Short mmCIF file of C-alpha atoms in Angstrom, two decimals:
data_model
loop_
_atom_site.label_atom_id
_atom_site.label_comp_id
_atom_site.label_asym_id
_atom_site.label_seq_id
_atom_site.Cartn_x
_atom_site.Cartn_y
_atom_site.Cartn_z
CA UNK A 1 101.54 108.63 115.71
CA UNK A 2 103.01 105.08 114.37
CA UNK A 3 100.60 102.31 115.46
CA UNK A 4 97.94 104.61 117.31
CA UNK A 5 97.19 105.63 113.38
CA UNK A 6 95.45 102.71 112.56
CA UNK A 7 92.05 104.19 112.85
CA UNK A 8 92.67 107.78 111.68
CA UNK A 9 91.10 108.47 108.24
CA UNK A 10 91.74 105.69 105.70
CA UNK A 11 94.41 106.88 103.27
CA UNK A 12 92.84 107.05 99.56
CA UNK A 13 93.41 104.53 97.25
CA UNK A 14 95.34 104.92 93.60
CA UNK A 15 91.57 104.78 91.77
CA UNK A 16 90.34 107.67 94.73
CA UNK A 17 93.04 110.10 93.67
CA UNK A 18 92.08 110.09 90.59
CA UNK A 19 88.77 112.15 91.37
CA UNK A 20 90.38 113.41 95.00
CA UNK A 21 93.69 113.84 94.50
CA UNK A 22 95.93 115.27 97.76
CA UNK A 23 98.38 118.04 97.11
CA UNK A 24 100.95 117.95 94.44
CA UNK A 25 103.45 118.42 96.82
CA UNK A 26 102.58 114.92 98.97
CA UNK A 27 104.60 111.72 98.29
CA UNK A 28 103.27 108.33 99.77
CA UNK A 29 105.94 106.07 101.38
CA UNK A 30 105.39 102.57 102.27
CA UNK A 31 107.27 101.17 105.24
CA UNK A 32 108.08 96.95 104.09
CA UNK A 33 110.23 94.32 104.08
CA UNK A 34 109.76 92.27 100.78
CA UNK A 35 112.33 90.28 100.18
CA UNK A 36 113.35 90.67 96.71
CA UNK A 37 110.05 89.00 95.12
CA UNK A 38 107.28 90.73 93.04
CA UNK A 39 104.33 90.07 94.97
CA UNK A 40 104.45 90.08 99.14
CA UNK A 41 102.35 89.83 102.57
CA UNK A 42 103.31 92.90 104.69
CA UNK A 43 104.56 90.98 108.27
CA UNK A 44 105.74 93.18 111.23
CA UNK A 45 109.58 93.35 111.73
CA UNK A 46 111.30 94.21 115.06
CA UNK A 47 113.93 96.32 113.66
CA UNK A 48 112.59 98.78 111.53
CA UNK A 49 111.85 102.40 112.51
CA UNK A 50 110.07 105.25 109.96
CA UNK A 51 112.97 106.75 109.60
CA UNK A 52 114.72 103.90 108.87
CA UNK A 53 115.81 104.38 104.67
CA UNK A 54 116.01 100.46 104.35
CA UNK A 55 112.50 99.56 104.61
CA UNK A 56 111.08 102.71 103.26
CA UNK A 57 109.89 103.27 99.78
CA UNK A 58 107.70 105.26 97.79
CA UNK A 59 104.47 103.47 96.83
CA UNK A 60 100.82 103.36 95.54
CA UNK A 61 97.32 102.47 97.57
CA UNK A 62 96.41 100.01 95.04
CA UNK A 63 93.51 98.62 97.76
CA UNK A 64 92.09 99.29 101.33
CA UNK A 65 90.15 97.17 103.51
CA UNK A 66 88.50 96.55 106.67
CA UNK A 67 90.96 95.31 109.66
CA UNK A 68 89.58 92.07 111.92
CA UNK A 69 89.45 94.59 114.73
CA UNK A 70 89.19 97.87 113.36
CA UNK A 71 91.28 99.59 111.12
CA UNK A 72 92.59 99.45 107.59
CA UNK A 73 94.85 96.99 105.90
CA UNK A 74 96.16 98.22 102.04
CA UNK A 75 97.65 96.78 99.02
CA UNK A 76 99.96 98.88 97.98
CA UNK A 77 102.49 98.78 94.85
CA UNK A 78 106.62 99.87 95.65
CA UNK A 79 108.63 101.47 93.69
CA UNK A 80 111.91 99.84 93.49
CA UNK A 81 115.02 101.25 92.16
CA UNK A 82 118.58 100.22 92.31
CA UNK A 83 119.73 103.12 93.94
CA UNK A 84 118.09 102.69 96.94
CA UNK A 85 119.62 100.68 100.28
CA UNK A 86 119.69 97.13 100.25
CA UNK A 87 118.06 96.86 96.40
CA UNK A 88 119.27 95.01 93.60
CA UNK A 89 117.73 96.08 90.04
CA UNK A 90 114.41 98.17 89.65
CA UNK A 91 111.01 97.18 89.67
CA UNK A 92 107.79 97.47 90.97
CA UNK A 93 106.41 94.89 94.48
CA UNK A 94 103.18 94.52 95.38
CA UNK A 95 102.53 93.72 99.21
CA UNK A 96 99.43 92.99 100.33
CA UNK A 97 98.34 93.65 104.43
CA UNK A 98 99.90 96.96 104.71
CA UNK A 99 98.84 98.72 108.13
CA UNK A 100 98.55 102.33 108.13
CA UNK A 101 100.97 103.00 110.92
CA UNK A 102 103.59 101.81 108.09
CA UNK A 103 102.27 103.88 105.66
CA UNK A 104 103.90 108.07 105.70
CA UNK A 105 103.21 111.23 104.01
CA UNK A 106 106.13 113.36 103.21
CA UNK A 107 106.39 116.81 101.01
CA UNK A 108 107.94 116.22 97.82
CA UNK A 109 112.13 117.49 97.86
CA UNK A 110 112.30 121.21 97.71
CA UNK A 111 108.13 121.94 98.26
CA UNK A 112 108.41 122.53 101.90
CA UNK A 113 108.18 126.43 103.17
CA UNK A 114 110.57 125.29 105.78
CA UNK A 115 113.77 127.38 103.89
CA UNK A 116 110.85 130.99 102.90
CA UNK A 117 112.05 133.71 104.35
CA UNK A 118 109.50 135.31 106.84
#
């Protein structure tokens, strides 16, 4: 649903899933561009898609807020590791201004029932 997201049900926050977690099988990926600092303001970015590896990495909803307009903006806290596209060294980023459209759920490697038989 990419931008049309924005008002759908706010995503819980790090401190929420705590009492209400979501399903083990759920990892939280942030879509950013955060140029190699520790701390970051989310800006949109003409070429980046969500399924673009690059720009996509797993985080935590540190914070969520109300949107001038409607919606919900999030800090949210990356995990960076070396491995990954375009990274040098590990570490964690916080970003701050996150929209939801750039924010995506995804099962967990091998907890799909895509491969069950029947």
């Amino acid at each position: 649903c990419f931008k049309d997201c924005d008002n759908a049900t706010p995503i819980r926050t790090k401190e929420e899933q705590n009492s209400e977690p979501y399903s083990p099988n759920v990892e939280i990926y942030c879509f950013c561009s955060y140029g190699y600092r520790t701390e970051s303001v989310w800006k949109e970015f003409d070429d980046w898609r969500q399924s673009d590896a690059a720009y996509k990495f797993p985080c935590e909803i540190l914070r969520r807020y109300l949107r001038q307009g409607g919606g919900y903006l999030y800090d949210v806290e990356l995990s960076i590791t070396s491995n990954m596209a375009n990274v040098e060294g590990d570490g964690l980023v916080l970003v701050k201004g996150v929209p939801q459209y750039a924010i995506q759920f995804t099962n967990k490697k091998y907890t799909s029932d895509l491969s069950l038989h029947n």
